[in-house]
PDB file of C-alpha atoms in Angstrom:
ATOM      1  CA  MET A  11     219.530 117.300-103.028  1.00  0.00           C
ATOM      2  CA  ASN A  12     218.898 113.594-103.521  1.00  0.00           C
ATOM      3  CA  THR A  13     221.417 112.936-100.747  1.00  0.00           C
ATOM      4  CA  VAL A  14     219.453 115.089 -98.285  1.00  0.00           C
ATOM      5  CA  LYS A  15     216.202 113.360 -99.271  1.00  0.00           C
ATOM      6  CA  ALA A  16     217.869 109.987 -98.795  1.00  0.00           C
ATOM      7  CA  GLY A  17     219.079 111.073 -95.345  1.00  0.00           C
ATOM      8  CA  LEU A  18     215.575 112.184 -94.378  1.00  0.00           C
ATOM      9  CA  ALA A  19     214.034 108.951 -95.656  1.00  0.00           C
ATOM     10  CA  TYR A  20     216.714 106.962 -93.832  1.00  0.00           C
ATOM     11  CA  PHE A  21     215.895 108.824 -90.622  1.00  0.00           C
ATOM     12  CA  LEU A  22     212.124 108.387 -90.993  1.00  0.00           C
ATOM     13  CA  ILE A  23     212.211 104.654 -91.654  1.00  0.00           C
ATOM     14  CA  VAL A  24     214.799 103.775 -89.021  1.00  0.00           C
ATOM     15  CA  PHE A  25     213.260 106.160 -86.475  1.00  0.00           C
ATOM     16  CA  ALA A  26     209.899 104.438 -86.913  1.00  0.00           C
ATOM     17  CA  ILE A  27     211.536 101.047 -86.361  1.00  0.00           C
ATOM     18  CA  GLY A  28     213.467 102.475 -83.412  1.00  0.00           C
ATOM     19  CA  PHE A  29     210.313 103.938 -81.897  1.00  0.00           C
ATOM     20  CA  VAL A  30     208.712 100.493 -81.829  1.00  0.00           C
ATOM     21  CA  LEU A  31     211.874  98.810 -80.509  1.00  0.00           C
ATOM     22  CA  GLY A  32     212.427 101.598 -77.980  1.00  0.00           C
ATOM     23  CA  THR A  33     208.893 101.224 -76.683  1.00  0.00           C
ATOM     24  CA  ILE A  34     209.429  97.484 -76.200  1.00  0.00           C
ATOM     25  CA  ARG A  35     212.805  98.135 -74.558  1.00  0.00           C
ATOM     26  CA  THR A  36     211.497 100.830 -72.227  1.00  0.00           C
ATOM     27  CA  LEU A  37     208.181  99.295 -71.188  1.00  0.00           C
ATOM     28  CA  TRP A  38     209.010  95.608 -71.162  1.00  0.00           C
ATOM     29  CA  LEU A  39     212.697  94.744 -71.398  1.00  0.00           C
ATOM     30  CA  SER A  40     214.326  97.404 -69.189  1.00  0.00           C
ATOM     31  CA  PRO A  41     212.118  96.715 -66.151  1.00  0.00           C
ATOM     32  CA  MET A  42     212.992  93.005 -66.435  1.00  0.00           C
ATOM     33  CA  ILE A  43     216.760  93.136 -67.030  1.00  0.00           C
ATOM     34  CA  GLY A  44     217.814  96.778 -66.632  1.00  0.00           C
ATOM     35  CA  PRO A  45     218.430  99.600 -69.102  1.00  0.00           C
ATOM     36  CA  PHE A  46     221.970  98.687 -70.160  1.00  0.00           C
ATOM     37  CA  PRO A  47     221.340  95.017 -71.032  1.00  0.00           C
ATOM     38  CA  ALA A  48     218.097  96.033 -72.747  1.00  0.00           C
ATOM     39  CA  THR A  49     220.009  98.556 -74.856  1.00  0.00           C
ATOM     40  CA  LEU A  50     222.589  95.897 -75.736  1.00  0.00           C
ATOM     41  CA  ILE A  51     219.791  93.642 -76.977  1.00  0.00           C
ATOM     42  CA  GLU A  52     218.129  96.400 -79.015  1.00  0.00           C
ATOM     43  CA  LEU A  53     221.306  97.782 -80.580  1.00  0.00           C
ATOM     44  CA  PRO A  54     222.202  94.979 -83.014  1.00  0.00           C
ATOM     45  CA  ILE A  55     218.585  94.774 -84.169  1.00  0.00           C
ATOM     46  CA  ILE A  56     218.316  98.487 -84.989  1.00  0.00           C
ATOM     47  CA  LEU A  57     221.792  98.583 -86.554  1.00  0.00           C
ATOM     48  CA  THR A  58     220.914  95.613 -88.762  1.00  0.00           C
ATOM     49  CA  ALA A  59     217.720  97.375 -89.807  1.00  0.00           C
ATOM     50  CA  SER A  60     219.788 100.514 -90.482  1.00  0.00           C
ATOM     51  CA  TRP A  61     222.170  98.545 -92.692  1.00  0.00           C
ATOM     52  CA  VAL A  62     219.307  97.110 -94.746  1.00  0.00           C
ATOM     53  CA  VAL A  63     217.365 100.385 -95.006  1.00  0.00           C
ATOM     54  CA  SER A  64     220.433 102.415 -95.986  1.00  0.00           C
ATOM     55  CA  GLY A  65     221.295  99.914 -98.709  1.00  0.00           C
ATOM     56  CA  LEU A  66     217.790  99.995-100.131  1.00  0.00           C
ATOM     57  CA  LEU A  67     217.725 103.799-100.138  1.00  0.00           C
ATOM     58  CA  ILE A  68     221.216 104.117-101.607  1.00  0.00           C
ATOM     59  CA  ASN A  69     220.160 101.909-104.500  1.00  0.00           C
ATOM     60  CA  ARG A  70     216.677 103.352-104.942  1.00  0.00           C
ATOM     61  CA  MET A  71     217.754 106.997-104.734  1.00  0.00           C
ATOM     62  CA  GLN A  72     221.012 106.398-106.624  1.00  0.00           C
ATOM     63  CA  ILE A  73     223.318 107.912-104.015  1.00  0.00           C
ATOM     64  CA  ALA A  74     226.791 108.187-105.489  1.00  0.00           C
ATOM     65  CA  ALA A  75     229.512 105.876-104.237  1.00  0.00           C
ATOM     66  CA  VAL A  76     231.629 108.761-102.943  1.00  0.00           C
ATOM     67  CA  ASP A  77     232.552 109.671 -99.383  1.00  0.00           C
ATOM     68  CA  ARG A  78     230.906 113.104 -99.483  1.00  0.00           C
ATOM     69  CA  ASP A  79     227.454 111.855-100.500  1.00  0.00           C
ATOM     70  CA  ARG A  80     227.419 108.888 -98.149  1.00  0.00           C
ATOM     71  CA  LEU A  81     228.618 110.984 -95.210  1.00  0.00           C
ATOM     72  CA  MET A  82     226.031 113.670 -96.038  1.00  0.00           C
ATOM     73  CA  MET A  83     223.222 111.101 -96.107  1.00  0.00           C
ATOM     74  CA  GLY A  84     224.277 109.795 -92.700  1.00  0.00           C
ATOM     75  CA  ALA A  85     224.864 113.254 -91.221  1.00  0.00           C
ATOM     76  CA  VAL A  86     221.383 114.401 -92.212  1.00  0.00           C
ATOM     77  CA  ALA A  87     219.830 111.266 -90.714  1.00  0.00           C
ATOM     78  CA  PHE A  88     221.899 111.505 -87.513  1.00  0.00           C
ATOM     79  CA  SER A  89     221.212 115.227 -87.021  1.00  0.00           C
ATOM     80  CA  VAL A  90     217.473 114.863 -87.492  1.00  0.00           C
ATOM     81  CA  THR A  91     217.502 111.836 -85.171  1.00  0.00           C
ATOM     82  CA  ILE A  92     219.111 113.825 -82.358  1.00  0.00           C
ATOM     83  CA  ILE A  93     216.633 116.686 -82.824  1.00  0.00           C
ATOM     84  CA  ALA A  94     213.705 114.244 -82.892  1.00  0.00           C
ATOM     85  CA  GLU A  95     214.962 112.460 -79.757  1.00  0.00           C
ATOM     86  CA  VAL A  96     215.162 115.740 -77.839  1.00  0.00           C
ATOM     87  CA  LEU A  97     211.745 116.916 -79.032  1.00  0.00           C
ATOM     88  CA  LEU A  98     210.175 113.545 -78.287  1.00  0.00           C
ATOM     89  CA  GLY A  99     211.655 113.630 -74.793  1.00  0.00           C
ATOM     90  CA  LEU A 100     210.216 117.103 -74.239  1.00  0.00           C
ATOM     91  CA  ALA A 101     206.826 115.951 -75.573  1.00  0.00           C
ATOM     92  CA  PHE A 102     206.852 113.136 -73.009  1.00  0.00           C
ATOM     93  CA  GLY A 103     207.609 115.615 -70.215  1.00  0.00           C
ATOM     94  CA  ARG A 104     211.349 114.984 -69.849  1.00  0.00           C
ATOM     95  CA  SER A 105     213.314 118.180 -69.310  1.00  0.00           C
ATOM     96  CA  LEU A 106     216.571 118.802 -71.150  1.00  0.00           C
ATOM     97  CA  ALA A 107     218.411 118.306 -67.850  1.00  0.00           C
ATOM     98  CA  ASP A 108     216.703 114.939 -67.352  1.00  0.00           C
ATOM     99  CA  GLN A 109     217.507 113.909 -70.909  1.00  0.00           C
ATOM    100  CA  TRP A 110     221.144 114.883 -70.408  1.00  0.00           C
ATOM    101  CA  SER A 111     221.389 112.938 -67.127  1.00  0.00           C
ATOM    102  CA  LYS A 112     220.048 109.804 -68.873  1.00  0.00           C
ATOM    103  CA  LEU A 113     222.382 110.330 -71.833  1.00  0.00           C
ATOM    104  CA  ILE A 114     225.533 110.325 -69.712  1.00  0.00           C
ATOM    105  CA  GLN A 115     224.659 106.991 -68.086  1.00  0.00           C
ATOM    106  CA  LEU A 116     226.019 103.766 -69.587  1.00  0.00           C
ATOM    107  CA  ALA A 117     222.802 102.853 -71.431  1.00  0.00           C
ATOM    108  CA  GLY A 118     222.494 106.402 -72.797  1.00  0.00           C
ATOM    109  CA  LEU A 119     226.098 106.513 -73.986  1.00  0.00           C
ATOM    110  CA  THR A 120     225.669 103.104 -75.597  1.00  0.00           C
ATOM    111  CA  GLY A 121     222.543 104.324 -77.382  1.00  0.00           C
ATOM    112  CA  LEU A 122     224.347 107.462 -78.533  1.00  0.00           C
ATOM    113  CA  ALA A 123     227.207 105.347 -79.889  1.00  0.00           C
ATOM    114  CA  GLY A 124     224.604 103.293 -81.756  1.00  0.00           C
ATOM    115  CA  GLN A 125     223.104 106.465 -83.198  1.00  0.00           C
ATOM    116  CA  ALA A 126     226.551 107.585 -84.339  1.00  0.00           C
ATOM    117  CA  LEU A 127     227.042 104.204 -86.045  1.00  0.00           C
ATOM    118  CA  PHE A 128     223.598 104.591 -87.620  1.00  0.00           C
ATOM    119  CA  GLY A 129     224.794 107.897 -89.099  1.00  0.00           C
ATOM    120  CA  LEU A 130     227.978 106.302 -90.418  1.00  0.00           C
ATOM    121  CA  ILE A 131     226.376 103.215 -91.969  1.00  0.00           C
ATOM    122  CA  PRO A 132     225.881 104.685 -95.471  1.00  0.00           C
ATOM    123  CA  TRP A 133     229.600 105.529 -95.544  1.00  0.00           C
ATOM    124  CA  ILE A 134     230.618 102.201 -93.948  1.00  0.00           C
ATOM    125  CA  ARG A 135     228.696 100.398 -96.699  1.00  0.00           C
ATOM    126  CA  LEU A 136     230.829 102.273 -99.239  1.00  0.00           C
ATOM    127  CA  LYS A 137     234.060 101.271 -97.485  1.00  0.00           C
ATOM    128  CA  VAL A 138     232.931  97.626 -97.261  1.00  0.00           C
ATOM    129  CA  ALA A 139     232.131  97.640-101.002  1.00  0.00           C
ATOM    130  CA  ASP A 140     235.498  99.267-101.782  1.00  0.00           C
ATOM    131  CA  ALA A 141     237.322  96.641 -99.706  1.00  0.00           C
ATOM    132  CA  ALA A 142     235.436  93.827-101.424  1.00  0.00           C
ATOM    133  CA  GLN A 143     236.328  95.245-104.847  1.00  0.00           C
ATOM    134  CA  ALA A 144     239.982  95.518-103.901  1.00  0.00           C
ATOM    135  CA  ARG A 145     240.184  91.757-103.276  1.00  0.00           C
TER     136      ARG A 145
END
């Protein structure tokens, strides 16, 4: 249960950061340089924040250093993120068809890849720690 709570907390914190960054990207950066370059600028910032937040939550909530728990934490966060993205799009008047058409463009696919990495970060942290210990 702690793993699910950690996944939800991970989602909430990173989603809040992403909402702010996404607003800046959408309203300011994309009109200036285009959606794909704007996404490329945002992506390392949000993934760095995800790395830091996941580490803090893993330590604070004592998530076990095992594949299952780390993957569960990330899967919960990723799943809730996708649901929130769709619902937020609908709330802002974007139909599912419109959301899909944006998703299959280069900027959308890049953002989706970033979201998948976000979901894998708790597990990646485990693999990085395992590799460091093996040295």
